[in-house]
PDB file of C-alpha atoms and ligand atoms in Angstrom:
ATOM      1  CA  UNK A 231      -1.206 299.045   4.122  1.00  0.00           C
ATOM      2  CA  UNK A 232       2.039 300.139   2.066  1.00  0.00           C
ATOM      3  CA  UNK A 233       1.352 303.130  -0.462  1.00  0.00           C
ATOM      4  CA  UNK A 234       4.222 303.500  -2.886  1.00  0.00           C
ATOM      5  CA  UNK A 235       4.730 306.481  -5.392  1.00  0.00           C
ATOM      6  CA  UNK A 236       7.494 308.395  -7.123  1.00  0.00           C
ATOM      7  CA  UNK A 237       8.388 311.699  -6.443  1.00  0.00           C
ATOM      8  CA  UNK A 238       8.045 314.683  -9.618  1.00  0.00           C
ATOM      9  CA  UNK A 239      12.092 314.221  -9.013  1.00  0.00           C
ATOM     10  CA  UNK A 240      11.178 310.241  -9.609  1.00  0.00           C
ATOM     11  CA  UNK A 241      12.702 309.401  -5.846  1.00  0.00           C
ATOM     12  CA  UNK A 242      10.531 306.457  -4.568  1.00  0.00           C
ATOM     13  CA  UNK A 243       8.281 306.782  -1.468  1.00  0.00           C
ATOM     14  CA  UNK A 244       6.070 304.792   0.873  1.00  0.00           C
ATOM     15  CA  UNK A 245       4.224 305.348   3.621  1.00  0.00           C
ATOM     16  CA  UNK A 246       3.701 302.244   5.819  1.00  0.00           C
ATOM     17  CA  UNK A 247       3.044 301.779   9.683  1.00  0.00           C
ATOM     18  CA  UNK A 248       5.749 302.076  12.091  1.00  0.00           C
ATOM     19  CA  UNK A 249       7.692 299.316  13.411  1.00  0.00           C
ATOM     20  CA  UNK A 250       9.654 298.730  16.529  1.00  0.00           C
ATOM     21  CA  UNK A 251      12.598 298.375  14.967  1.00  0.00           C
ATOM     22  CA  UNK A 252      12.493 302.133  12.864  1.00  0.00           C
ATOM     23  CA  UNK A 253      13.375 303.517  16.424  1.00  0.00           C
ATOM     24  CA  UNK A 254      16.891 304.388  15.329  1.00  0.00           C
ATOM     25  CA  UNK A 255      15.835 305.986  12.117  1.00  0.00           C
ATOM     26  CA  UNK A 256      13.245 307.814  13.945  1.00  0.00           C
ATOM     27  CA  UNK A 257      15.529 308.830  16.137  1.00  0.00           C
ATOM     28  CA  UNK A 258      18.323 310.251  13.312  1.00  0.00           C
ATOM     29  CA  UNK A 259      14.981 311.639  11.135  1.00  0.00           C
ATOM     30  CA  UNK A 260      14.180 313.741  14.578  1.00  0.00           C
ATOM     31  CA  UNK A 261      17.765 314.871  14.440  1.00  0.00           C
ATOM     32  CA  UNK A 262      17.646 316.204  10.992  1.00  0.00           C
ATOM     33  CA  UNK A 263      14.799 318.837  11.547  1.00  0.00           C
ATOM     34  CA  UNK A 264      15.088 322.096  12.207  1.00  0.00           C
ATOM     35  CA  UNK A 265      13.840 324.403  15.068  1.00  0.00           C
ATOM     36  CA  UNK A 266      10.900 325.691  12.982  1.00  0.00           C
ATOM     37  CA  UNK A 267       9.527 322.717  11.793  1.00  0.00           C
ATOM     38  CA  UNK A 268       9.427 320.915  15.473  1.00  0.00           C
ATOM     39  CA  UNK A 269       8.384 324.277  16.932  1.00  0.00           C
ATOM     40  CA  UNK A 270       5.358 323.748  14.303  1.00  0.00           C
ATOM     41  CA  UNK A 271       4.980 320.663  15.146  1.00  0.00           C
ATOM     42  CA  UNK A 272       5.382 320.712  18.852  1.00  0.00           C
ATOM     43  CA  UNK A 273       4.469 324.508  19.980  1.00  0.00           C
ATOM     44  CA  UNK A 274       7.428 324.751  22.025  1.00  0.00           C
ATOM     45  CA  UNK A 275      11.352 324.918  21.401  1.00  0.00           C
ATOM     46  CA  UNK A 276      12.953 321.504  21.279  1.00  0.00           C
ATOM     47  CA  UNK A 277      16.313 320.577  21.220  1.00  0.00           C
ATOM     48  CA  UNK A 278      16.068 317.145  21.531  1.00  0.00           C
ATOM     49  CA  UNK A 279      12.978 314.373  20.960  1.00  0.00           C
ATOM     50  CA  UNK A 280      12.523 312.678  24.556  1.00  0.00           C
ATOM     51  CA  UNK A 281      13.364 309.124  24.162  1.00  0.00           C
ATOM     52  CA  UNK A 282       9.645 308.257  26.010  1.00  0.00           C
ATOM     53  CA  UNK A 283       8.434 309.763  22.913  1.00  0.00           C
ATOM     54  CA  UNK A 284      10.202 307.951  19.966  1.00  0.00           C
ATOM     55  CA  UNK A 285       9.562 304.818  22.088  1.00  0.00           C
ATOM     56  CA  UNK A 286       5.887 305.567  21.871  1.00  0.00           C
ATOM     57  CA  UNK A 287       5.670 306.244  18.349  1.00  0.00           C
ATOM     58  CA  UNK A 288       7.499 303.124  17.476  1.00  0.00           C
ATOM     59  CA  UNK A 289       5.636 300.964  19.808  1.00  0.00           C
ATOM     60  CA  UNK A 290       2.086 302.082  19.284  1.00  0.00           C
ATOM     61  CA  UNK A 291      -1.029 300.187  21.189  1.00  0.00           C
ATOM     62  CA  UNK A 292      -2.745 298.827  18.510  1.00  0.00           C
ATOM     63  CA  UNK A 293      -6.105 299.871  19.798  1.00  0.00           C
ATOM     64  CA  UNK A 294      -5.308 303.166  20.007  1.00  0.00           C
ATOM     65  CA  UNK A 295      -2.463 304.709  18.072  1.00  0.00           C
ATOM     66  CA  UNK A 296      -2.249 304.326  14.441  1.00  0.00           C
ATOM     67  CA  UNK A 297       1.518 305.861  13.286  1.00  0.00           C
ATOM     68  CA  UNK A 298       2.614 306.279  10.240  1.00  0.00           C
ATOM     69  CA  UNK A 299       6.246 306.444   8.432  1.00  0.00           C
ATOM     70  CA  UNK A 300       6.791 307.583   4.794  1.00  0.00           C
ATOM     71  CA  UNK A 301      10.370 306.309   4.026  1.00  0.00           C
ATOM     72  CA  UNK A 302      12.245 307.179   1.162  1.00  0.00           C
ATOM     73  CA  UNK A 303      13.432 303.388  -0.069  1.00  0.00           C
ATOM     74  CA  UNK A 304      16.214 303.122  -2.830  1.00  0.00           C
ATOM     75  CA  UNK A 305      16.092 299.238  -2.869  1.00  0.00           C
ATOM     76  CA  UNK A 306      18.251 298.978  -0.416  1.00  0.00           C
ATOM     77  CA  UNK A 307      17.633 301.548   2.661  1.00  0.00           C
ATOM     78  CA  UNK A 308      15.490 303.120   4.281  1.00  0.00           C
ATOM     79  CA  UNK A 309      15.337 307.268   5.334  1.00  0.00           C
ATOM     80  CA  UNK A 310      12.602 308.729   6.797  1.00  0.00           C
ATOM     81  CA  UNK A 311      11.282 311.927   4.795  1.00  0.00           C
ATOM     82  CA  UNK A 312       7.530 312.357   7.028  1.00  0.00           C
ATOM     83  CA  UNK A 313       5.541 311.058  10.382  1.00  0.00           C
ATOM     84  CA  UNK A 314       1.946 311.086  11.017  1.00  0.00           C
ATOM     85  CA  UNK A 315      -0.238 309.505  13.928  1.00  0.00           C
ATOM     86  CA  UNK A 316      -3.156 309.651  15.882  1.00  0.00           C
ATOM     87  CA  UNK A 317      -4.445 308.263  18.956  1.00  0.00           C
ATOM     88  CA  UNK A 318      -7.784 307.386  19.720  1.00  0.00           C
ATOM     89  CA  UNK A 319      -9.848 308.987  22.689  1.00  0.00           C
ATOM     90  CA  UNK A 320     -10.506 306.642  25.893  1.00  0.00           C
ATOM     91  CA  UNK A 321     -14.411 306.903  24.969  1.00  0.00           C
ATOM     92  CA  UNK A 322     -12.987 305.541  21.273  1.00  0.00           C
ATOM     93  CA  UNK A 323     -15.468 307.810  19.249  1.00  0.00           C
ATOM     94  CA  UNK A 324     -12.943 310.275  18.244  1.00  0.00           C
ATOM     95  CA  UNK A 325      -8.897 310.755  17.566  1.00  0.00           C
ATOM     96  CA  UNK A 326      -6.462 313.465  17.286  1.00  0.00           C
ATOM     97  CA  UNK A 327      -3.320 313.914  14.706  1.00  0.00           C
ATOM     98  CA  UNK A 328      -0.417 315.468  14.416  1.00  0.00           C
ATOM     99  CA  UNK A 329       1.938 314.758  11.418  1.00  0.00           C
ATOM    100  CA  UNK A 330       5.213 316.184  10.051  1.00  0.00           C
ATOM    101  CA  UNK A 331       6.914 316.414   7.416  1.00  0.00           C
ATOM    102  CA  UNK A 332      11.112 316.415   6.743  1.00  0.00           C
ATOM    103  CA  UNK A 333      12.413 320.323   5.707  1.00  0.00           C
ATOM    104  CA  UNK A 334      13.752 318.942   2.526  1.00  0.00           C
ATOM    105  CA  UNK A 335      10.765 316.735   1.331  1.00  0.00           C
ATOM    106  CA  UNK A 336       7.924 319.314   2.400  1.00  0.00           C
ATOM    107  CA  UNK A 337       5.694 321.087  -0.840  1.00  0.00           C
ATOM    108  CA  UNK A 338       5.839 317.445  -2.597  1.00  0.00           C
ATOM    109  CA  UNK A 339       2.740 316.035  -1.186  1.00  0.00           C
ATOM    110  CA  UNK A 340       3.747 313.854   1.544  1.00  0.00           C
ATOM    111  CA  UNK A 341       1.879 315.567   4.221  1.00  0.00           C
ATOM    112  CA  UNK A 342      -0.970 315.408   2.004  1.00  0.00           C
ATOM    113  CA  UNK A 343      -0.545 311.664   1.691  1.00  0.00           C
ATOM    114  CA  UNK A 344      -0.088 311.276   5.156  1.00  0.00           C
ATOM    115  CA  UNK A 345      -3.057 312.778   6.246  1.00  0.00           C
ATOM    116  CA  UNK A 346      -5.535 310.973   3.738  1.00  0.00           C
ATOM    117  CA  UNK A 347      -4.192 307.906   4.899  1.00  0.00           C
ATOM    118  CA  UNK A 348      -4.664 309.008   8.918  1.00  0.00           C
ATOM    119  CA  UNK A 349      -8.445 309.682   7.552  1.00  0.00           C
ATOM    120  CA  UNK A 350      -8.723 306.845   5.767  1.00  0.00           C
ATOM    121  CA  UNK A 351      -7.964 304.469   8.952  1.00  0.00           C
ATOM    122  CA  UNK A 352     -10.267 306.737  10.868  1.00  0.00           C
ATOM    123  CA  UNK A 353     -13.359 306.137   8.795  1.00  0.00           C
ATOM    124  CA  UNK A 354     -12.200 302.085   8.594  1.00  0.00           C
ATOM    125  CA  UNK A 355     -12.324 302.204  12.616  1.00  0.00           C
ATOM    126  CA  UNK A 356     -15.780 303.867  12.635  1.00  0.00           C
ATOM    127  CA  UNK A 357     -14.249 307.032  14.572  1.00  0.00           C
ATOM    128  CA  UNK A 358     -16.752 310.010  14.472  1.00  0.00           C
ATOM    129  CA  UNK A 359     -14.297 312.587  14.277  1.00  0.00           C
ATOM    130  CA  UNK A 360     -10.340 312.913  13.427  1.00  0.00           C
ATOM    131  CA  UNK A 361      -8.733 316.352  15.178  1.00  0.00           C
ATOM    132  CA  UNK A 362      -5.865 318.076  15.437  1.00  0.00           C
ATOM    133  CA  UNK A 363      -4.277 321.235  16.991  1.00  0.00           C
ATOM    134  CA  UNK A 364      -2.510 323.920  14.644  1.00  0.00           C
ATOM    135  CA  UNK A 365      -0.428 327.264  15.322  1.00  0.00           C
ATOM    136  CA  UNK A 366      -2.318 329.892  13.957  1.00  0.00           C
ATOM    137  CA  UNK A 367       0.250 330.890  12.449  1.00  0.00           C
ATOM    138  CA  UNK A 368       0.774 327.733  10.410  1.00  0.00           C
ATOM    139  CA  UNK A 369      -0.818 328.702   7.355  1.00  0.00           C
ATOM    140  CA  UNK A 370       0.824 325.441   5.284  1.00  0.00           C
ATOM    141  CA  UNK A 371      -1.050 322.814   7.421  1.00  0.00           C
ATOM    142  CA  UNK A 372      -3.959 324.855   8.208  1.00  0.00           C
ATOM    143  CA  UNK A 373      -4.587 325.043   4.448  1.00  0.00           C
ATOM    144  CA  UNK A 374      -3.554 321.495   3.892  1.00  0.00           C
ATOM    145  CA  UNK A 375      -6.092 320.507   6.146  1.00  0.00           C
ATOM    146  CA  UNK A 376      -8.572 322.510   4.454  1.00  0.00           C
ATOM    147  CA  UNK A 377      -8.411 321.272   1.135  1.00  0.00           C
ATOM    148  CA  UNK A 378      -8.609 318.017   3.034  1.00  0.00           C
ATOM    149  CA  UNK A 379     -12.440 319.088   4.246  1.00  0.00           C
ATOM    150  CA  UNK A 380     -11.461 319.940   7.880  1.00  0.00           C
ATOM    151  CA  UNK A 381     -13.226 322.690   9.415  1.00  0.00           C
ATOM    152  CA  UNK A 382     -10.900 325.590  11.081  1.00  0.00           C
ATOM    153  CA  UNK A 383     -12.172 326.196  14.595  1.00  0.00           C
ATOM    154  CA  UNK A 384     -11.376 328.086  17.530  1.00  0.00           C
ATOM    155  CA  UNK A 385      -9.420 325.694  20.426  1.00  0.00           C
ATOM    156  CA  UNK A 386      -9.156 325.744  24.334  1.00  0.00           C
ATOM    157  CA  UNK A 387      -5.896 326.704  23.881  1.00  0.00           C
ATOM    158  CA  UNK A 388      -6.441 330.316  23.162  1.00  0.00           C
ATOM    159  CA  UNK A 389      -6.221 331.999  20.249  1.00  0.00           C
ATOM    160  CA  UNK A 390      -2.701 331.111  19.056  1.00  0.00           C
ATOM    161  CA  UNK A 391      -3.592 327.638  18.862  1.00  0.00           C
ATOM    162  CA  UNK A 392      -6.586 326.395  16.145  1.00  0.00           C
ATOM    163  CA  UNK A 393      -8.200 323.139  16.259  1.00  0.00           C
ATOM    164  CA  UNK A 394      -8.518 321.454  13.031  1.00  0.00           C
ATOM    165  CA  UNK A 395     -11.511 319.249  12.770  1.00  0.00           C
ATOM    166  CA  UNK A 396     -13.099 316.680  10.389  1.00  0.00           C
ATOM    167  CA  UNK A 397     -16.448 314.927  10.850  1.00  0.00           C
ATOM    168  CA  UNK A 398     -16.431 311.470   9.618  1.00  0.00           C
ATOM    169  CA  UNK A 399     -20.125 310.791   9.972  1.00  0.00           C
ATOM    170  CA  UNK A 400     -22.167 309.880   6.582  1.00  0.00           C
ATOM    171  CA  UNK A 401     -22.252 313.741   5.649  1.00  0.00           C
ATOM    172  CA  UNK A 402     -18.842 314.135   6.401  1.00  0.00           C
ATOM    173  CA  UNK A 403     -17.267 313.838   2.743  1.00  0.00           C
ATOM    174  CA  UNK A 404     -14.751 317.011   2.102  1.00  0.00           C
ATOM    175  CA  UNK A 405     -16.488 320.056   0.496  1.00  0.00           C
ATOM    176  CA  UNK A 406     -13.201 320.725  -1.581  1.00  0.00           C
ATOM    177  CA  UNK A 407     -10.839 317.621  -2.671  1.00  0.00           C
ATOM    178  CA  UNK A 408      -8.086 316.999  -4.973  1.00  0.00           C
ATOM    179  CA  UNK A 409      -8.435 313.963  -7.059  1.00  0.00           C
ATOM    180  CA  UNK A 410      -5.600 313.230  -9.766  1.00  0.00           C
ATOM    181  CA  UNK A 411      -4.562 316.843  -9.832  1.00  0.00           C
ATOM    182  CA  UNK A 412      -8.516 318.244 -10.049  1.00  0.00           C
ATOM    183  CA  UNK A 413     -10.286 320.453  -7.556  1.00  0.00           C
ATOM    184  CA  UNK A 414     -13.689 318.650  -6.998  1.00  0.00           C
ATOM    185  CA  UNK A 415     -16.329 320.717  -4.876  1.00  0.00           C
ATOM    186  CA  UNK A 416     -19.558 319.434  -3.147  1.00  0.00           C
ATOM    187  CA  UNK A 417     -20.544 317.071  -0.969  1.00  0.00           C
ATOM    188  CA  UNK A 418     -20.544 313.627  -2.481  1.00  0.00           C
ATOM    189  CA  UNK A 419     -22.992 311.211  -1.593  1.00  0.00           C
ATOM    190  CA  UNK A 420     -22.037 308.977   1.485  1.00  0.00           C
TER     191      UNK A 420
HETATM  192  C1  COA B 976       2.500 321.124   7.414  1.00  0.00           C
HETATM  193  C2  COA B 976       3.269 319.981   6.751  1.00  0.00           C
HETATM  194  C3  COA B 976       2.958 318.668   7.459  1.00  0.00           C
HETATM  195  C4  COA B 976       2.844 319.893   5.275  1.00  0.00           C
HETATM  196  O1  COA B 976       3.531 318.797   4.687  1.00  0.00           O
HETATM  197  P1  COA B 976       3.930 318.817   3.124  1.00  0.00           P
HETATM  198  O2  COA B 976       4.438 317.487   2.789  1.00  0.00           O
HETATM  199  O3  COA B 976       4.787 319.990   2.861  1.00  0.00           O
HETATM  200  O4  COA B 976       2.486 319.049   2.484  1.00  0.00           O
HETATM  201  P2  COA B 976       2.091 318.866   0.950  1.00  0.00           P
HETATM  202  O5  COA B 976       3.304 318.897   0.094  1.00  0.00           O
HETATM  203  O6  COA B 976       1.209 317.682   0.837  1.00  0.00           O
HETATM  204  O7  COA B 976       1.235 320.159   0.719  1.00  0.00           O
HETATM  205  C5  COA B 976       1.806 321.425   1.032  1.00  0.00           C
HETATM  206  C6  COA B 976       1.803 322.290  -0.211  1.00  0.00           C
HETATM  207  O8  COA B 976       2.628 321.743  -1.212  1.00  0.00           O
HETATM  208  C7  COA B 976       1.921 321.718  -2.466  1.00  0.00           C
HETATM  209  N1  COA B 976       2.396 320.562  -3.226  1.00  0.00           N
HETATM  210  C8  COA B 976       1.977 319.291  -3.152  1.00  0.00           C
HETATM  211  N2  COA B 976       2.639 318.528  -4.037  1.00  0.00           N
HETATM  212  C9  COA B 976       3.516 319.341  -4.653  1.00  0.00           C
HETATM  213  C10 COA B 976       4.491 319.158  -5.656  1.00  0.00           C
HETATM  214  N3  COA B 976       4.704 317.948  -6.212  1.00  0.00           N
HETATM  215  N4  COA B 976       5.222 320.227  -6.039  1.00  0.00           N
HETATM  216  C11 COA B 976       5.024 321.434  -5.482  1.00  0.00           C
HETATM  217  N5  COA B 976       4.099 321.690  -4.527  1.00  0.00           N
HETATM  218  C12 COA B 976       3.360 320.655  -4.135  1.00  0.00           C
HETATM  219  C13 COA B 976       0.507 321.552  -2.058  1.00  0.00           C
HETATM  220  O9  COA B 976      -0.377 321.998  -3.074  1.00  0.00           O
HETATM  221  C14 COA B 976       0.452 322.426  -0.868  1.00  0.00           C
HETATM  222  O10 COA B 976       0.384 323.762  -1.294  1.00  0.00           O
HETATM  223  P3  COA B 976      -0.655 324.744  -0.675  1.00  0.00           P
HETATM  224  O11 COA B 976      -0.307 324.774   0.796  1.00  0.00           O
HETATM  225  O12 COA B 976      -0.378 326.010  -1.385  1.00  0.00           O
HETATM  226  O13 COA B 976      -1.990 324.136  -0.959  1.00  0.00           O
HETATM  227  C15 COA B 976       4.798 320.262   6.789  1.00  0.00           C
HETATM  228  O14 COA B 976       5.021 321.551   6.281  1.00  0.00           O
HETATM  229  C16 COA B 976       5.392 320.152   8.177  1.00  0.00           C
HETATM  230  O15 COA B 976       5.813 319.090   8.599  1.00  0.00           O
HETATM  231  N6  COA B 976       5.450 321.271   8.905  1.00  0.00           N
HETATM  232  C17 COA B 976       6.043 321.285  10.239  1.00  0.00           C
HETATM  233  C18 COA B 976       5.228 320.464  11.246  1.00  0.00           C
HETATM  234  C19 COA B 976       3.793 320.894  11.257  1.00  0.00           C
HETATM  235  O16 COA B 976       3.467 322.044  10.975  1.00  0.00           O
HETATM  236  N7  COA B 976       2.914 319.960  11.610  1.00  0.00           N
HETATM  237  C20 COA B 976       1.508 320.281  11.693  1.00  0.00           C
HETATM  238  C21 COA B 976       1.057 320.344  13.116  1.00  0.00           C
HETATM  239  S1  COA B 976       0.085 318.922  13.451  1.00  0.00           S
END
C-alpha cells in the first residue's frame, strides 16, 4: 500500500510501510524532533532513540507489527516527515498505536493520514479493537483521534495518561468523520 498526495504547499507525500533499509533515515528523522514532541510521544524525556528501538520499527514481524513511514519524496530522496505503528496483542484480537508526526510537517494532515491507514489495516486483519495511550494533556491527538471515532477513556495508567480506543466490530463505523473536507455524523451502515 503506497498513498501519495500533495501538500496545500504542493510538497509531495507518501506514506508506505517501513523497510529495513529506512533505518538510517529513521534514525536522522528521530534526531530532528524536539523534546516536546518525543515527550508526547514517549511520556518521558528522551535524548536519544535506543537503537533496539529503531531496529524494531524497521524490522517489524509481519504478524504482528504493521509500521508505517510517510516520506516526503522529491523524485529523487527520501525525508521522513511522520511514523505510525501498531502491534498486535499475543491473543491477536486487538492492537495498540502510537504515531508521530515531524515539528515542521504537523497541522497538515499527516497524522490524520497515518492513523486512517493504521485503522484501515486493522479492520483488513479482522482485529476487534485498535488502542492507544495519550497524555492528557495532549489535546492535538486526543482530538485527532476523536474525529477519527475513538472513544476517550480512562487508562491503568492513572489519570495523566488516557487510553484512546476504537471498536472495529460491525457497529464500529466513526460517529463523526471527515470525508473530502465535510463533517459527516452518524453511524453508517456496516
Ligand atoms: C498528534 C500528532 C500525531 C498529530 O499529527 P498532525 O499531522 O499534526 O495531525 P493532523 O494535521 O492530521 O491534524 C491535526 C490538526 O491539524 C489540522 N489540519 C489538518 N490538515 C491541515 C491543513 N492542511 N492545514 C491546517 N491544518 C490542518 C486538523 O484539522 C487538526 O486540527 P484540529 O486538531 O483542530 O482538529 C502530532 O502532533 C505529533 O506527532 N505529536 C507528538 C507525538 C504525539 O503526540 N503522538 C501521539 C501519542 S500516540
Amino acid at each position: 500500500m503506497t498513498l501519495k498526495w500533495r501538500t496545500a504547499r504542493g510538497i509531495q507525500l507518501e506514506i508506505r510501510r517501513v523497510r529495513p533499509d529506512d533505518t538510517k533515515m529513521l534514525h536522522w528523522g528521530f534526531s530532528q524532533l524536539s523534546r516536546e514532541t518525543l515527550y508526547k510521544r514517549f511520556f518521558a524525556s528522551v535524548q536519544q532513540i535506543p537503537e533496539e528501538l529503531l531496529r524494531k520499527v524497521s524490522h517489524p514481524d509481519p504478524a504482528r507489527d504493521h509500521v508505517l513511514l510517510a516520506v516526503r519524496n522529491d523524485g529523487f530522496q527520501e525525508a521522513p516527515v511522520g511514523l505510525a505503528r501498531f502491534h498486535v496483542s499475543p491473543a491477536g484480537k486487538r492492537c495498540e498505536f502510537a504515531l508521530i508526526v515531524g515539528d515542521r510537517w504537523q497541522h497538515q494532515g499527516i497524522g490524520r493520514r497515518l492513523l486512517d491507514a493504521l485503522v484501515v489495516e486493522a479492520r483488513r486483519r479482522g482485529l476487534q479493537r485498535i488502542e492507544g495511550l495519550v497524555l492528557a494533556e495532549n489535546q492535538e491527538m486526543i482530538r485527532l483521534a476523536e474525529t477519527q471515532g475513538f472513544a476517550i477513556l480512562d487508562s491503568d495508567e492513572g489519570p495523566t495518561i488516557r487510553l484512546m480506543r476504537l471498536e472495529l466490530g460491525a457497529l464500529g463505523w466513526p460517529r463523526r468523520m471527515r470525508y473530502k473536507g465535510m463533517e459527516l455524523f452518524g453511524r453508517l451502515p456496516a
